[in-house]
Short mmCIF file of C-alpha atoms in Angstrom, two decimals:
data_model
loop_
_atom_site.label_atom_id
_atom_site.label_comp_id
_atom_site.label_asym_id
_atom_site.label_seq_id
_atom_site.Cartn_x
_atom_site.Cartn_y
_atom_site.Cartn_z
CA UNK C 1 -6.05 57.42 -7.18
CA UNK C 2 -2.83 55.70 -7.04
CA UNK C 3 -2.76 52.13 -8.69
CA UNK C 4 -2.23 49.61 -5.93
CA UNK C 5 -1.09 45.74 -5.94
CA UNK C 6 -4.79 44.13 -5.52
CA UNK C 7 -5.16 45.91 -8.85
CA UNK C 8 -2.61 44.41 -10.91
CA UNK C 9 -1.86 41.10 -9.20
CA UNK C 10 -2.73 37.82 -10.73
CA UNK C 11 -5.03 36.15 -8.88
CA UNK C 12 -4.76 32.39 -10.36
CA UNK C 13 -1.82 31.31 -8.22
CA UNK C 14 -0.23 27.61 -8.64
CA UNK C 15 0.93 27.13 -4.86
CA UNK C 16 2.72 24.49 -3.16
CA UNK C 17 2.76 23.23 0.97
CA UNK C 18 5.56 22.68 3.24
CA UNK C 19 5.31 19.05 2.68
CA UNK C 20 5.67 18.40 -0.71
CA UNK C 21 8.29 16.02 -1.69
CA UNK C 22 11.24 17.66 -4.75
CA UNK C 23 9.63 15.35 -7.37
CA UNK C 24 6.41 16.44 -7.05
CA UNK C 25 7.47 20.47 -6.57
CA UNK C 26 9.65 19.48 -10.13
CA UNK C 27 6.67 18.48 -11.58
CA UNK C 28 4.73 21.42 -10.79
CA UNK C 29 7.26 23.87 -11.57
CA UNK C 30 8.12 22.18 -15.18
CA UNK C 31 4.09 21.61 -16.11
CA UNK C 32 3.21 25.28 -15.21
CA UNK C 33 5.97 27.18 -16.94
CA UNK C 34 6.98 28.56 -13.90
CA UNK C 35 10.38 29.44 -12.41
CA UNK C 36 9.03 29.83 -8.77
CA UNK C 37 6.29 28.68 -6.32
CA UNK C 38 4.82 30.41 -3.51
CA UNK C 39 4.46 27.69 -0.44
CA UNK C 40 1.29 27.94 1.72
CA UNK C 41 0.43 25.90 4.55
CA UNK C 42 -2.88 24.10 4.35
CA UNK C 43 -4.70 27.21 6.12
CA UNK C 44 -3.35 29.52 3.13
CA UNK C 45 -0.75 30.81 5.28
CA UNK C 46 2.14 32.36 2.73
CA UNK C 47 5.08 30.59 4.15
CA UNK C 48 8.23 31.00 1.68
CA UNK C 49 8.92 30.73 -1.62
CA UNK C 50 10.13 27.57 -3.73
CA UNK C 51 12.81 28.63 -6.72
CA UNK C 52 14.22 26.79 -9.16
CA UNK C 53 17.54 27.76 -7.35
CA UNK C 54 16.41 26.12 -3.84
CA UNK C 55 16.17 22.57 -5.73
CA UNK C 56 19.51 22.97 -7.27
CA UNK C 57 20.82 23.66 -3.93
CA UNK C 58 19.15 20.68 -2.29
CA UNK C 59 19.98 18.51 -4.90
CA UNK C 60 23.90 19.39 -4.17
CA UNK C 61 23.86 18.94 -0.67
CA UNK C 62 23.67 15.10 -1.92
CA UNK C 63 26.92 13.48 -2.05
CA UNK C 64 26.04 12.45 -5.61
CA UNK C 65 23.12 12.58 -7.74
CA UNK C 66 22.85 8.87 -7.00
CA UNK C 67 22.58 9.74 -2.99
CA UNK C 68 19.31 12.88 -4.22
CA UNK C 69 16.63 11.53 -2.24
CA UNK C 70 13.65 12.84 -4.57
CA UNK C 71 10.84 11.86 -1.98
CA UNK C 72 12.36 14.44 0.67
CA UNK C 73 10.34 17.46 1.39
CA UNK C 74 11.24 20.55 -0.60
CA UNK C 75 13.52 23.21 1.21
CA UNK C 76 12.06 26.13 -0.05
CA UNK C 77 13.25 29.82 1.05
CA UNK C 78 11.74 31.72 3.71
CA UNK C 79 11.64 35.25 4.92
CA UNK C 80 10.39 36.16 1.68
CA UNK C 81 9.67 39.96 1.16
CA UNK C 82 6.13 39.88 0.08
CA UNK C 83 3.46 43.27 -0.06
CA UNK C 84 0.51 43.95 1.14
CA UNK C 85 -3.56 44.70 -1.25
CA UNK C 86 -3.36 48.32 -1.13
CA UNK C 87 0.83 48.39 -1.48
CA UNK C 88 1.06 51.09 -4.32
CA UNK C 89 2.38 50.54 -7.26
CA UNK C 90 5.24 52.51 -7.29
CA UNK C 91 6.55 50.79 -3.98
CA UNK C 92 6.15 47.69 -6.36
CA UNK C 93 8.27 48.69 -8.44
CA UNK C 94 11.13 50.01 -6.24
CA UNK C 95 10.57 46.75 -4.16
CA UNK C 96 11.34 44.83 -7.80
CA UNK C 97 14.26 47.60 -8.96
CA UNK C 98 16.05 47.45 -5.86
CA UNK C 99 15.83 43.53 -4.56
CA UNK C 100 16.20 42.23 -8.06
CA UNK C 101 13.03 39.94 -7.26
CA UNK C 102 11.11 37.92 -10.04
CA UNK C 103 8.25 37.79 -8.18
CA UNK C 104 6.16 39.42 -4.70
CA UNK C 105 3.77 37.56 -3.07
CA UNK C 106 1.10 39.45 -1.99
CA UNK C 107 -0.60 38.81 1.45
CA UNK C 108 -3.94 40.05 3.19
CA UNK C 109 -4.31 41.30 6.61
CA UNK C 110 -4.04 37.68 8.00
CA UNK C 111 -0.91 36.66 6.25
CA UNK C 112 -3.02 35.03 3.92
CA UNK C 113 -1.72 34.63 0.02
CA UNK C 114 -3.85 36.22 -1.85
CA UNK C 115 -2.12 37.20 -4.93
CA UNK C 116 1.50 37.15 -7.26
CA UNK C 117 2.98 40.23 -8.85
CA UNK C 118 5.87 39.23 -11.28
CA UNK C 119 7.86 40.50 -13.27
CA UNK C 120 5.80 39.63 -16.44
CA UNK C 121 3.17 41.54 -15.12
CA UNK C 122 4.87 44.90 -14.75
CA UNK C 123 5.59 44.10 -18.50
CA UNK C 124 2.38 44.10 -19.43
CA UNK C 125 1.29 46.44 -17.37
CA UNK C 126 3.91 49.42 -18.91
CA UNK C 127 3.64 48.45 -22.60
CA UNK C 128 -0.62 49.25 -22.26
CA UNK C 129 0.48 52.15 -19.86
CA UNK C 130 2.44 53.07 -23.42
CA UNK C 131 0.74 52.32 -25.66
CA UNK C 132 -2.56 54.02 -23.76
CA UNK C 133 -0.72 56.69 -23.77
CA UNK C 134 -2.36 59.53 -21.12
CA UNK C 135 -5.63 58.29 -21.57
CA UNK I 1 -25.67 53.00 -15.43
CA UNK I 2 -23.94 50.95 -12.29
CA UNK I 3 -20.42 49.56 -13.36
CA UNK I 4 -19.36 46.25 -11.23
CA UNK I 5 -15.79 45.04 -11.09
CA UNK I 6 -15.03 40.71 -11.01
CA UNK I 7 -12.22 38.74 -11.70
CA UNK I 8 -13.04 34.99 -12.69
CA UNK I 9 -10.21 32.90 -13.78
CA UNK I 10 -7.76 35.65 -14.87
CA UNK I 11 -10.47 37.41 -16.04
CA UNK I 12 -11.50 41.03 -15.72
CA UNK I 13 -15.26 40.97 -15.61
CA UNK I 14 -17.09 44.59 -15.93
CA UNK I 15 -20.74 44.26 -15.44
CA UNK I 16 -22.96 47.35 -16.52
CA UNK I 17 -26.54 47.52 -15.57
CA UNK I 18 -29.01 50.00 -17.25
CA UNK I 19 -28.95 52.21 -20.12
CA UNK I 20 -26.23 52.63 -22.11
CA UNK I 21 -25.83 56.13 -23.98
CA UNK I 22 -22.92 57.54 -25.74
CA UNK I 23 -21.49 59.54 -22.37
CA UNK I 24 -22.10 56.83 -20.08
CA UNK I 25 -20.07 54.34 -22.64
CA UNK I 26 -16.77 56.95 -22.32
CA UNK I 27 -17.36 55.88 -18.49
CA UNK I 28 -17.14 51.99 -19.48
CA UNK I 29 -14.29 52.77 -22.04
CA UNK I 30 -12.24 54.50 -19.52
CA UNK I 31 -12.89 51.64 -16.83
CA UNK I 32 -11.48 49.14 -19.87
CA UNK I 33 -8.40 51.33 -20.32
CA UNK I 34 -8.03 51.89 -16.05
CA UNK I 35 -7.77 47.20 -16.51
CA UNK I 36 -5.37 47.43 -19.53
CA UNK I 37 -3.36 49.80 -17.70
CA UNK I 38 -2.93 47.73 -14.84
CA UNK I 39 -1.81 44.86 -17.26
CA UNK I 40 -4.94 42.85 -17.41
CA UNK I 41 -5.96 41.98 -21.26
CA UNK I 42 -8.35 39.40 -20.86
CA UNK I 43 -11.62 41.59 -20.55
CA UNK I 44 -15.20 40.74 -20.68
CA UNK I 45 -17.63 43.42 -20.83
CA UNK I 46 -21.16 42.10 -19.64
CA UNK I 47 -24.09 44.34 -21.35
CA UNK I 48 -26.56 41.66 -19.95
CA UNK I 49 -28.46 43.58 -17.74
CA UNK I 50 -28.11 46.91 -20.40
CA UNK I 51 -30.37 48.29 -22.99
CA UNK I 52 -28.29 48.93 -26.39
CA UNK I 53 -25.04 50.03 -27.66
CA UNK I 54 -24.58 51.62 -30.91
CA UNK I 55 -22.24 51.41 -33.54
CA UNK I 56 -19.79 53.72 -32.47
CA UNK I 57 -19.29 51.97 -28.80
CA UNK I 58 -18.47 48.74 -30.84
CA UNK I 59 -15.86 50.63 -32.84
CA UNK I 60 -14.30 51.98 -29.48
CA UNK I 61 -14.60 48.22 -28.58
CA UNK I 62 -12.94 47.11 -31.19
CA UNK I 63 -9.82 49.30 -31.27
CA UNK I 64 -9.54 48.63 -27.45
CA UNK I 65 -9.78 44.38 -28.42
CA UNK I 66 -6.77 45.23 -31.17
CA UNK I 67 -4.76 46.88 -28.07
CA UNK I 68 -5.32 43.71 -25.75
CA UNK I 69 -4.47 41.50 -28.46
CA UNK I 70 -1.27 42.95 -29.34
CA UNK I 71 -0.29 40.95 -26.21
CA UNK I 72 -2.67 38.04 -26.40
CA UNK I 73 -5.43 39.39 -24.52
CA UNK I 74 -8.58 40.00 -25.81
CA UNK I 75 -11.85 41.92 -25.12
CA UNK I 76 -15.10 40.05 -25.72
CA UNK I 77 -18.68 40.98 -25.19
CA UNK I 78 -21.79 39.12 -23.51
CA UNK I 79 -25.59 40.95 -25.01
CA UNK I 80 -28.64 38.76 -23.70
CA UNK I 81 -30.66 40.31 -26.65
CA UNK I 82 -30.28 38.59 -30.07
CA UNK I 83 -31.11 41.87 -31.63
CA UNK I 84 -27.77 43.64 -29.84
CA UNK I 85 -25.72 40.57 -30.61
CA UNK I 86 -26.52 40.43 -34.13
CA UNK I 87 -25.67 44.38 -34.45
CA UNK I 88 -22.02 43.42 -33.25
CA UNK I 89 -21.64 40.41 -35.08
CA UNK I 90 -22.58 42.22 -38.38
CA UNK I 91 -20.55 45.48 -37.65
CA UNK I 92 -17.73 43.96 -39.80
CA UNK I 93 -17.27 40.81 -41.06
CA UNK I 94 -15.36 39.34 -39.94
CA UNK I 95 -16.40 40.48 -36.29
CA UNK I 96 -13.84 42.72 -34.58
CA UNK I 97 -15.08 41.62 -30.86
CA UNK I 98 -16.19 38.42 -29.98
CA UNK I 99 -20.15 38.38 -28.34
CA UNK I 100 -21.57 35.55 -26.33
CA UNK I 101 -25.09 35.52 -25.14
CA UNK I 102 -23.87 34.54 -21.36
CA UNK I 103 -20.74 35.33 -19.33
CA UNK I 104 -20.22 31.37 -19.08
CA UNK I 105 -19.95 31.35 -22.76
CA UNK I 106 -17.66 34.36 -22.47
CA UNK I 107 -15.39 32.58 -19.69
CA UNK I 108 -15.36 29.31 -21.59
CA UNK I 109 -14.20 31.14 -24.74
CA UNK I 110 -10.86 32.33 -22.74
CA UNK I 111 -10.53 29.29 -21.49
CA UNK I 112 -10.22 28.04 -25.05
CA UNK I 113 -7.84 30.32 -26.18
CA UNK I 114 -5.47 29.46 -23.57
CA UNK I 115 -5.67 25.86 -23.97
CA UNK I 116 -5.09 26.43 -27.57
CA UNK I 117 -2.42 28.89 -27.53
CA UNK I 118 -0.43 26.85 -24.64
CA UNK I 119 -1.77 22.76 -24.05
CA UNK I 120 -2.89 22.45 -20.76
CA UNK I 121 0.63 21.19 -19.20
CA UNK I 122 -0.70 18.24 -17.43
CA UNK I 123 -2.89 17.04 -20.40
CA UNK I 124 0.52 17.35 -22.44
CA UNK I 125 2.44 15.08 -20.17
CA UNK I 126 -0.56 12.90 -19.83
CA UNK I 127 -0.64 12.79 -23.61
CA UNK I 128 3.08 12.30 -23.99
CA UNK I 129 3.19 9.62 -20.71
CA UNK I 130 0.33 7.59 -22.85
CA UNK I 131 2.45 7.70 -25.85
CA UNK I 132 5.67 6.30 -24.05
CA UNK I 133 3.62 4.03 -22.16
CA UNK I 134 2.24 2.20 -25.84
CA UNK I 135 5.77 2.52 -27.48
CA UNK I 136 7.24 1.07 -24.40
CA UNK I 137 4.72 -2.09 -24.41
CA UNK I 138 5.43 -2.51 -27.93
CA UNK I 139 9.20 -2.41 -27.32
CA UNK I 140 9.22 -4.63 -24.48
CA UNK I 141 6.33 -7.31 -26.54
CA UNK I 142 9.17 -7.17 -29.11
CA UNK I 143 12.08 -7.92 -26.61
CA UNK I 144 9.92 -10.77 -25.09
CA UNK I 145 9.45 -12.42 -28.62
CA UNK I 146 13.35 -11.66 -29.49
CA UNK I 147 14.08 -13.21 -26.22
CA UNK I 148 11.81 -16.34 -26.81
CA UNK I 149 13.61 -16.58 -30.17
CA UNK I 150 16.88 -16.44 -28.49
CA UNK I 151 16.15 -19.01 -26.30
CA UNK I 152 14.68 -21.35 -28.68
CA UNK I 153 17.84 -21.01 -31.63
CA UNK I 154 20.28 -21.42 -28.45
CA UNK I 155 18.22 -24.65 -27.16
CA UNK I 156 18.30 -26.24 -30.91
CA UNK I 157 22.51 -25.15 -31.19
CA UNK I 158 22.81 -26.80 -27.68
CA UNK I 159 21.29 -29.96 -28.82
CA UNK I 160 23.11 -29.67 -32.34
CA UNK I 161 26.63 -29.40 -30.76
CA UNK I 162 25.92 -32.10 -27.88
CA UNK I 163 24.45 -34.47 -30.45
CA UNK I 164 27.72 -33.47 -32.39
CA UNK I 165 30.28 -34.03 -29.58
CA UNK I 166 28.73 -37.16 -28.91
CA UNK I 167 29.12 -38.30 -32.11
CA UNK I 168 33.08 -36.84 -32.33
CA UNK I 169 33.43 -38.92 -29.10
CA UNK I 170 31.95 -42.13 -30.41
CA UNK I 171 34.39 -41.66 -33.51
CA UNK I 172 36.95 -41.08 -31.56
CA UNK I 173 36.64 -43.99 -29.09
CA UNK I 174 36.16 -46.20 -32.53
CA UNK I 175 39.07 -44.54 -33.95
CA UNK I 176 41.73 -45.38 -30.50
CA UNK I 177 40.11 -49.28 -30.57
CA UNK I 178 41.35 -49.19 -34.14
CA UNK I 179 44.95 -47.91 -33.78
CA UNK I 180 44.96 -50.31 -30.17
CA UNK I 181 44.18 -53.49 -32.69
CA UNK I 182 46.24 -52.09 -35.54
CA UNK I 183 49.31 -51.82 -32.87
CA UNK I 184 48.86 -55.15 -31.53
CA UNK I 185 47.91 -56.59 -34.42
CA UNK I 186 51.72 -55.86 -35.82
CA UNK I 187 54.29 -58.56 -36.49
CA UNK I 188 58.02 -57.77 -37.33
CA UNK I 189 59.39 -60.49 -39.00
CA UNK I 190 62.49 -61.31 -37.52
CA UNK I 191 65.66 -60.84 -39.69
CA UNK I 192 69.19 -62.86 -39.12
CA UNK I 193 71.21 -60.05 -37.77
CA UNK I 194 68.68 -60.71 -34.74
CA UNK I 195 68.80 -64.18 -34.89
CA UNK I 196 72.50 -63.94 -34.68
CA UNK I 197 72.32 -61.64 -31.86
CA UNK I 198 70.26 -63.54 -29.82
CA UNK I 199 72.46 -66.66 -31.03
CA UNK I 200 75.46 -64.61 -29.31
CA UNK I 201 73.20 -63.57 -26.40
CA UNK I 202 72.04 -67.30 -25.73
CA UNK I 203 75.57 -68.76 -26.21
CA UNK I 204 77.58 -66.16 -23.68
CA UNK I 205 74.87 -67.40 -21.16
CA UNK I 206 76.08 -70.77 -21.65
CA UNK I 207 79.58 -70.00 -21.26
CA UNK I 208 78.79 -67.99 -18.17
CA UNK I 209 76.38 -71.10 -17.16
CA UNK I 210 79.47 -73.71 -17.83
CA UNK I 211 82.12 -71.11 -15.67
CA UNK I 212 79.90 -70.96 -12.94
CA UNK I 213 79.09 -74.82 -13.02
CA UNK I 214 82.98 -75.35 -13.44
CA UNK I 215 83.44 -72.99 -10.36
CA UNK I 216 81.12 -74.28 -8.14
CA UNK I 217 82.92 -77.96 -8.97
CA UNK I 218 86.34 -76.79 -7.46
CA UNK I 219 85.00 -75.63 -4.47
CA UNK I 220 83.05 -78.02 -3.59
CA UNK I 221 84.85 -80.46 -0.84
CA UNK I 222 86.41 -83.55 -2.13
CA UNK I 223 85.38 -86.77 -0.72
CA UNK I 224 87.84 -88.65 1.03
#
């Protein structure tokens, strides 16, 4: 039975909505470690994705870094490949090989996040497949 | 033997219910390799609801816990029976696999390890925003009493250098009354090249006196 994305997604996902303002997405991404953020609406809808990149972005649109308005709501990205529970593994990976993606949200029937796949986690993932060997 | 799948917090929970022998353990074994292959090493393996395990399931245990670990995961085991838990724990000391009596223990345990091996983030900042907070009262209690000192040695060298200027003035007022008297108090005695000069000065007057009175003589009219 092929491996699918349910099975090796994380499931404890540090999510952001539309609304929140670039301090508070800073402070979320900093705290948790994290380079990215998937954005949900209030409903769980997966809406986009928040990178590290977007906030750069937004902060250069300012004039100068005097002019960032920190309380504006984050611009995050959207149209964000993401993969569905029983997405097999191996479409993972050619999903990460080929889009150079850190990260895949992973979405129910109903759009609904329900899990991340990163990088990190096809890491892991091979070096037990290795060191398991056939087993 | 049923075998039931749950994921609780990053956790990979594998409940087994009923007898345990040593076939139906390769079952459980291979069901702990099927999570580490998918890249999940943080497994708990609840023998609650199961009879016994013998020595030779802990040792599979344990070499499976030393594979999780290699990347900070770690296998640990929940036994209701203080009998089964005691086997484990005494299997080597010190114990290979971790063994709680309850899957909350378990849970809590992982919960733990993670706050150990990486602060909670938030509690970090919290901890680090409560340390700036008291080193920034104490810096600003010690700019306030600076300031007040400040304030006070610039009052007292305000009222030094008025009482100072005041003092300069009166000294110099006393001192320009002084030179005024000295100035005026000054006599020149006269010497006779003067006296001779204003002799000269006095007599040419006359002389211009007598012309003009000698003048004015001639033409006035004579009287018949």
């Amino acid at each position: 039975m092929d491996t699918l994305a349910k099975n090796i997604m994380s499931t404890e996902i540090i999510s952001i909505t539309p609304d929140t303002h670039v301090e508070e997405a800073l402070k979320v991404l900093v705290n948790n470690k994290v380079t990215g953020l998937p954005v949900v609406t209030d409903s769980g809808k997966f809406v986009g994705i928040l990178s590290e990149l977007d906030i750069i972005e937004q902060i250069m649109a300012s004039k100068t870094l005097d002019d960032v308005d920190f309380s504006e709501e984050i611009h995050f990205s959207k149209n964000i490949t993401s993969v569905q529970e029983t997405t097999t593994l191996k479409e993972v990976l050619v999903l990460f090989a080929e889009s150079k993606f850190r990260r895949l949200p992973v979405v129910n029937g109903k759009g609904r996040l329900v899990g991340i796949i990163t990088r990190r986690d096809i890491m892991r993932l091979l070096f037990y497949r290795a060191r398991m060997g056939r087993e | 033997m049923k075998l039931r799948m749950e994921d609780k917090v990053g956790v990979r929970i594998l409940h087994i219910e009923g007898a345990v022998d040593a076939h139906q353990f390769s079952v459980i074994r291979a069901g702990m390799v099927k999570i580490l292959k998918n890249g999940k090493n943080k497994i708990l393996v609840n023998f609650e609801s199961s009879a016994n395990v013998d020595q030779d399931a802990i040792r599979q245990v344990s070499e499976l816990n030393a594979a999780a670990r290699e990347l900070s995961g770690e296998i640990v085991l929940v036994m209701s029976d203080p009998k089964m838990r005691g086997l484990v724990e005494n299997f080597s000391k010190p114990p290979l696999v971790m063994c709680f009596s309850a899957v909350q223990e378990g849970l809590d345990h992982f919960n733990k390890s993670k706050a150990k091996a990486a602060p909670e983030p938030e509690d970090a900042a919290t901890k680090n925003d409560e340390e700036l907070l008291k080193q920034n009262q104490t810096l600003k209690s010690e700019v306030e009493q600076l300031r007040k000192q400040l304030t006070e040695t610039s009052k007292g060298e305000a009222k030094n250098a008025k009482d100072e200027s005041t003092r300069s003035k009166g000294l110099l007022e006393k001192l320009e009354i002084d030179i005024e008297k000295l100035q005026s108090g000054r006599r020149v005695a006269p010497d006779a090249e003067t006296y001779e000069a204003k002799i000269g000065q006095l007599e040419g007057r006359i002389h211009q006196l007598v012309e003009e009175l000698k003048t004015h003589q001639n033409d006035k009219p004579k009287s018949p």
